[in-house]
PDB file of C-alpha atoms in Angstrom:
ATOM      1  CA  MET A   6      20.433  53.044  69.732  1.00  0.00           C
ATOM      2  CA  THR A   7      17.657  53.328  71.613  1.00  0.00           C
ATOM      3  CA  ARG A   8      14.889  50.318  72.352  1.00  0.00           C
ATOM      4  CA  LYS A   9      12.476  52.393  70.244  1.00  0.00           C
ATOM      5  CA  THR A  10      14.589  52.921  67.531  1.00  0.00           C
ATOM      6  CA  ILE A  11      15.816  49.156  67.558  1.00  0.00           C
ATOM      7  CA  LYS A  12      11.792  47.894  67.638  1.00  0.00           C
ATOM      8  CA  LYS A  13      11.181  50.313  64.593  1.00  0.00           C
ATOM      9  CA  SER A  14      13.906  49.068  62.575  1.00  0.00           C
ATOM     10  CA  ALA A  15      12.909  45.397  63.138  1.00  0.00           C
ATOM     11  CA  ALA A  16       9.492  46.340  62.114  1.00  0.00           C
ATOM     12  CA  ILE A  17      10.680  47.725  58.947  1.00  0.00           C
ATOM     13  CA  LEU A  18      12.900  44.929  58.356  1.00  0.00           C
ATOM     14  CA  ALA A  19      10.169  42.474  58.660  1.00  0.00           C
ATOM     15  CA  MET A  20       7.492  44.375  56.809  1.00  0.00           C
ATOM     16  CA  THR A  21      10.344  44.748  53.978  1.00  0.00           C
ATOM     17  CA  SER A  22      11.066  40.788  54.096  1.00  0.00           C
ATOM     18  CA  LEU A  23       7.147  39.993  54.154  1.00  0.00           C
ATOM     19  CA  VAL A  24       7.001  42.179  51.020  1.00  0.00           C
ATOM     20  CA  PHE A  25      10.021  40.831  49.277  1.00  0.00           C
ATOM     21  CA  PHE A  26       9.382  36.890  49.810  1.00  0.00           C
ATOM     22  CA  SER A  27       5.504  37.477  49.122  1.00  0.00           C
ATOM     23  CA  CYS A  28       6.097  39.240  45.598  1.00  0.00           C
ATOM     24  CA  LYS A  29       9.011  36.474  44.793  1.00  0.00           C
ATOM     25  CA  ASN A  30       6.450  33.523  45.680  1.00  0.00           C
ATOM     26  CA  GLN A  31       3.500  35.328  43.700  1.00  0.00           C
ATOM     27  CA  GLY A  32       5.984  35.473  40.542  1.00  0.00           C
ATOM     28  CA  ASN A  33       6.808  32.073  40.970  1.00  0.00           C
ATOM     29  CA  SER A  34       3.237  30.777  40.984  1.00  0.00           C
ATOM     30  CA  THR A  35       2.321  32.922  38.106  1.00  0.00           C
ATOM     31  CA  THR A  36       5.158  31.439  36.177  1.00  0.00           C
ATOM     32  CA  GLU A  37       4.016  27.905  37.348  1.00  0.00           C
ATOM     33  CA  ASN A  38       0.620  28.524  36.046  1.00  0.00           C
ATOM     34  CA  LYS A  39       2.140  29.463  32.653  1.00  0.00           C
ATOM     35  CA  VAL A  40       3.962  26.356  32.495  1.00  0.00           C
ATOM     36  CA  GLU A  41       1.102  24.273  33.623  1.00  0.00           C
ATOM     37  CA  GLN A  42      -1.401  26.099  30.969  1.00  0.00           C
ATOM     38  CA  GLN A  43       0.734  25.111  28.240  1.00  0.00           C
ATOM     39  CA  PRO A  44      -0.837  22.254  26.105  1.00  0.00           C
ATOM     40  CA  LYS A  45       1.418  19.180  25.954  1.00  0.00           C
ATOM     41  CA  GLN A  46       2.561  18.289  22.508  1.00  0.00           C
ATOM     42  CA  GLU A  47       3.619  14.850  21.308  1.00  0.00           C
ATOM     43  CA  PHE A  48       6.708  14.270  19.416  1.00  0.00           C
ATOM     44  CA  VAL A  49       5.992  13.334  15.780  1.00  0.00           C
ATOM     45  CA  ASP A  50       8.791  11.745  13.680  1.00  0.00           C
ATOM     46  CA  GLU A  51       8.215  12.852  10.356  1.00  0.00           C
ATOM     47  CA  HIS A  52      11.133  10.711   9.021  1.00  0.00           C
ATOM     48  CA  ASN A  53      10.416   7.608   6.874  1.00  0.00           C
ATOM     49  CA  ALA A  54      12.327   5.698   4.189  1.00  0.00           C
ATOM     50  CA  LYS A  55      10.643   7.918   1.317  1.00  0.00           C
ATOM     51  CA  ASN A  56      11.875  11.156   2.517  1.00  0.00           C
ATOM     52  CA  SER A  57      14.997   9.848   4.804  1.00  0.00           C
ATOM     53  CA  LEU A  58      16.691   6.963   2.568  1.00  0.00           C
ATOM     54  CA  ASP A  59      18.674   7.169  -0.500  1.00  0.00           C
ATOM     55  CA  TRP A  60      16.226   4.574  -2.114  1.00  0.00           C
ATOM     56  CA  ALA A  61      16.628   4.965  -5.615  1.00  0.00           C
ATOM     57  CA  GLY A  62      18.746   2.543  -7.567  1.00  0.00           C
ATOM     58  CA  ILE A  63      19.022  -1.383  -8.189  1.00  0.00           C
ATOM     59  CA  TYR A  64      18.330  -3.829  -5.918  1.00  0.00           C
ATOM     60  CA  GLU A  65      19.081  -7.334  -6.492  1.00  0.00           C
ATOM     61  CA  GLY A  66      18.667 -11.035  -4.696  1.00  0.00           C
ATOM     62  CA  THR A  67      17.034 -14.262  -5.502  1.00  0.00           C
ATOM     63  CA  LEU A  68      13.779 -14.887  -4.052  1.00  0.00           C
ATOM     64  CA  PRO A  69      11.788 -18.007  -2.973  1.00  0.00           C
ATOM     65  CA  CYS A  70      10.015 -20.318  -5.955  1.00  0.00           C
ATOM     66  CA  ALA A  71       7.534 -22.654  -5.209  1.00  0.00           C
ATOM     67  CA  SER A  72       7.920 -24.277  -8.688  1.00  0.00           C
ATOM     68  CA  CYS A  73      11.662 -23.710  -9.080  1.00  0.00           C
ATOM     69  CA  PRO A  74      15.126 -23.253  -7.156  1.00  0.00           C
ATOM     70  CA  GLY A  75      14.830 -19.620  -7.061  1.00  0.00           C
ATOM     71  CA  ILE A  76      14.030 -16.186  -8.864  1.00  0.00           C
ATOM     72  CA  ASN A  77      16.802 -14.286  -9.782  1.00  0.00           C
ATOM     73  CA  THR A  78      15.206 -10.621  -9.536  1.00  0.00           C
ATOM     74  CA  THR A  79      16.491  -7.274 -10.464  1.00  0.00           C
ATOM     75  CA  LEU A  80      14.531  -4.098  -9.707  1.00  0.00           C
ATOM     76  CA  LYS A  81      15.435  -0.409 -10.550  1.00  0.00           C
ATOM     77  CA  LEU A  82      13.655   2.039  -8.544  1.00  0.00           C
ATOM     78  CA  ASN A  83      14.106   5.556 -10.021  1.00  0.00           C
ATOM     79  CA  ALA A  84      13.341   8.873  -8.557  1.00  0.00           C
ATOM     80  CA  ASP A  85      10.692   9.766 -10.630  1.00  0.00           C
ATOM     81  CA  LEU A  86       8.579   6.781  -9.327  1.00  0.00           C
ATOM     82  CA  THR A  87       9.019   4.406 -12.240  1.00  0.00           C
ATOM     83  CA  PHE A  88      10.493   0.912 -12.126  1.00  0.00           C
ATOM     84  CA  GLU A  89      11.993  -2.126 -14.157  1.00  0.00           C
ATOM     85  CA  LEU A  90      11.645  -5.360 -12.704  1.00  0.00           C
ATOM     86  CA  THR A  91      13.492  -8.362 -14.413  1.00  0.00           C
ATOM     87  CA  GLU A  92      12.752 -11.935 -12.831  1.00  0.00           C
ATOM     88  CA  VAL A  93      14.799 -14.904 -14.079  1.00  0.00           C
ATOM     89  CA  TYR A  94      13.043 -18.260 -13.019  1.00  0.00           C
ATOM     90  CA  LEU A  95      16.017 -20.647 -12.217  1.00  0.00           C
ATOM     91  CA  ASP A  96      15.779 -24.180 -14.166  1.00  0.00           C
ATOM     92  CA  GLU A  97      12.709 -23.050 -16.151  1.00  0.00           C
ATOM     93  CA  GLU A  98      12.326 -23.035 -20.167  1.00  0.00           C
ATOM     94  CA  GLN A  99      10.736 -19.761 -20.263  1.00  0.00           C
ATOM     95  CA  ASN A 100      12.305 -17.889 -17.327  1.00  0.00           C
ATOM     96  CA  ASN A 101      13.085 -14.376 -18.269  1.00  0.00           C
ATOM     97  CA  PHE A 102      10.121 -11.817 -17.488  1.00  0.00           C
ATOM     98  CA  VAL A 103      10.525  -7.990 -17.643  1.00  0.00           C
ATOM     99  CA  GLU A 104       8.190  -5.427 -16.204  1.00  0.00           C
ATOM    100  CA  LYS A 105       8.069  -1.838 -16.655  1.00  0.00           C
ATOM    101  CA  GLY A 106       5.655   0.832 -14.782  1.00  0.00           C
ATOM    102  CA  SER A 107       5.213   3.113 -12.252  1.00  0.00           C
ATOM    103  CA  PHE A 108       5.213   2.463  -8.371  1.00  0.00           C
ATOM    104  CA  THR A 109       3.253   4.267  -5.229  1.00  0.00           C
ATOM    105  CA  TRP A 110       4.556   4.904  -1.881  1.00  0.00           C
ATOM    106  CA  ASP A 111       2.140   4.028   1.267  1.00  0.00           C
ATOM    107  CA  LYS A 112       0.792   6.767   3.496  1.00  0.00           C
ATOM    108  CA  LYS A 113       3.721   5.730   6.056  1.00  0.00           C
ATOM    109  CA  GLY A 114       6.396   6.374   3.538  1.00  0.00           C
ATOM    110  CA  THR A 115       7.738   2.963   4.260  1.00  0.00           C
ATOM    111  CA  ASN A 116       6.308   0.515   1.709  1.00  0.00           C
ATOM    112  CA  ILE A 117       6.338   0.601  -2.526  1.00  0.00           C
ATOM    113  CA  THR A 118       3.576  -1.198  -4.564  1.00  0.00           C
ATOM    114  CA  LEU A 119       4.789  -1.889  -8.177  1.00  0.00           C
ATOM    115  CA  ASN A 120       1.878  -1.191 -10.160  1.00  0.00           C
ATOM    116  CA  ILE A 121       1.796  -4.265 -12.135  1.00  0.00           C
ATOM    117  CA  PRO A 122      -1.800  -5.684 -13.344  1.00  0.00           C
ATOM    118  CA  ASP A 123      -2.876  -8.713 -11.435  1.00  0.00           C
ATOM    119  CA  ARG A 124      -0.110  -9.009  -8.959  1.00  0.00           C
ATOM    120  CA  ASN A 125       1.015  -5.817  -7.664  1.00  0.00           C
ATOM    121  CA  PRO A 126       4.413  -6.931  -5.664  1.00  0.00           C
ATOM    122  CA  GLN A 127       5.001  -4.862  -2.453  1.00  0.00           C
ATOM    123  CA  TYR A 128       8.357  -3.947  -0.843  1.00  0.00           C
ATOM    124  CA  LYS A 129       9.516  -2.684   2.281  1.00  0.00           C
ATOM    125  CA  CYS A 130      12.330   0.014   2.022  1.00  0.00           C
ATOM    126  CA  ILE A 131      14.969  -0.132   4.659  1.00  0.00           C
ATOM    127  CA  GLU A 132      18.418   1.291   4.543  1.00  0.00           C
ATOM    128  CA  GLY A 133      20.289  -0.516   1.663  1.00  0.00           C
ATOM    129  CA  SER A 134      17.672  -3.069   0.922  1.00  0.00           C
ATOM    130  CA  LEU A 135      14.263  -4.099  -0.051  1.00  0.00           C
ATOM    131  CA  ILE A 136      12.150  -6.714   2.082  1.00  0.00           C
ATOM    132  CA  SER A 137       9.651  -8.415  -0.400  1.00  0.00           C
ATOM    133  CA  LEU A 138       6.271  -8.633   1.262  1.00  0.00           C
ATOM    134  CA  ASP A 139       3.280 -10.787   1.382  1.00  0.00           C
ATOM    135  CA  THR A 140       0.156 -10.421  -0.607  1.00  0.00           C
ATOM    136  CA  GLU A 141      -1.506  -8.453   2.420  1.00  0.00           C
ATOM    137  CA  GLY A 142       1.904  -6.144   2.786  1.00  0.00           C
ATOM    138  CA  LYS A 143       3.115  -8.028   5.930  1.00  0.00           C
ATOM    139  CA  VAL A 144       6.894  -8.934   6.464  1.00  0.00           C
ATOM    140  CA  ILE A 145       7.564 -12.592   5.582  1.00  0.00           C
ATOM    141  CA  GLU A 146       8.662 -14.509   9.124  1.00  0.00           C
ATOM    142  CA  GLY A 147      10.002 -17.674   9.662  1.00  0.00           C
ATOM    143  CA  GLU A 148      13.155 -19.932   8.486  1.00  0.00           C
ATOM    144  CA  LEU A 149      12.887 -18.431   4.669  1.00  0.00           C
ATOM    145  CA  SER A 150      12.334 -14.877   5.935  1.00  0.00           C
ATOM    146  CA  LYS A 151      16.192 -13.820   5.262  1.00  0.00           C
ATOM    147  CA  PHE A 152      15.738 -15.032   1.288  1.00  0.00           C
ATOM    148  CA  TYR A 153      13.067 -12.268   0.948  1.00  0.00           C
ATOM    149  CA  ILE A 154      15.555  -9.303   0.819  1.00  0.00           C
ATOM    150  CA  LEU A 155      16.880  -7.823  -2.481  1.00  0.00           C
ATOM    151  CA  SER A 156      19.930  -5.789  -1.747  1.00  0.00           C
ATOM    152  CA  LYS A 157      20.699  -2.532  -3.082  1.00  0.00           C
ATOM    153  CA  LYS A 158      23.890  -2.664  -5.630  1.00  0.00           C
ATOM    154  CA  GLU A 159      23.886   1.080  -7.151  1.00  0.00           C
TER     155      GLU A 159
END
């Protein structure tokens, strides 16, 4: 090979390499721009007690009472959004009360409100239990909090 042929081959190789690498880099920057231009999306978890748990059934427990040793409570929630609430006040003469009606879910699908005139009790629905909430719809905290739970029986 002559010197002239070697220079010509080296020049062709250099130009080919330059074209190859510039196209490759240009392709990567276009891909990077496409990835960067996509809007960021936040993950929204649409699961809640209403649509994820088997909440219909019978719940039982003894809730605290200010004027008696406790209230034996049985709450039956039906899939058609109706309920039957039976409350037995321990050590009281007139102690058995039964309420029937409908209930509603909150916007988040985690709490229910029984539609009972003048009191509207609220419960937080969790796996296998209902937690009785205070009048503001908040979970009761403190030493007695474990006594505000109704456990699912069926």
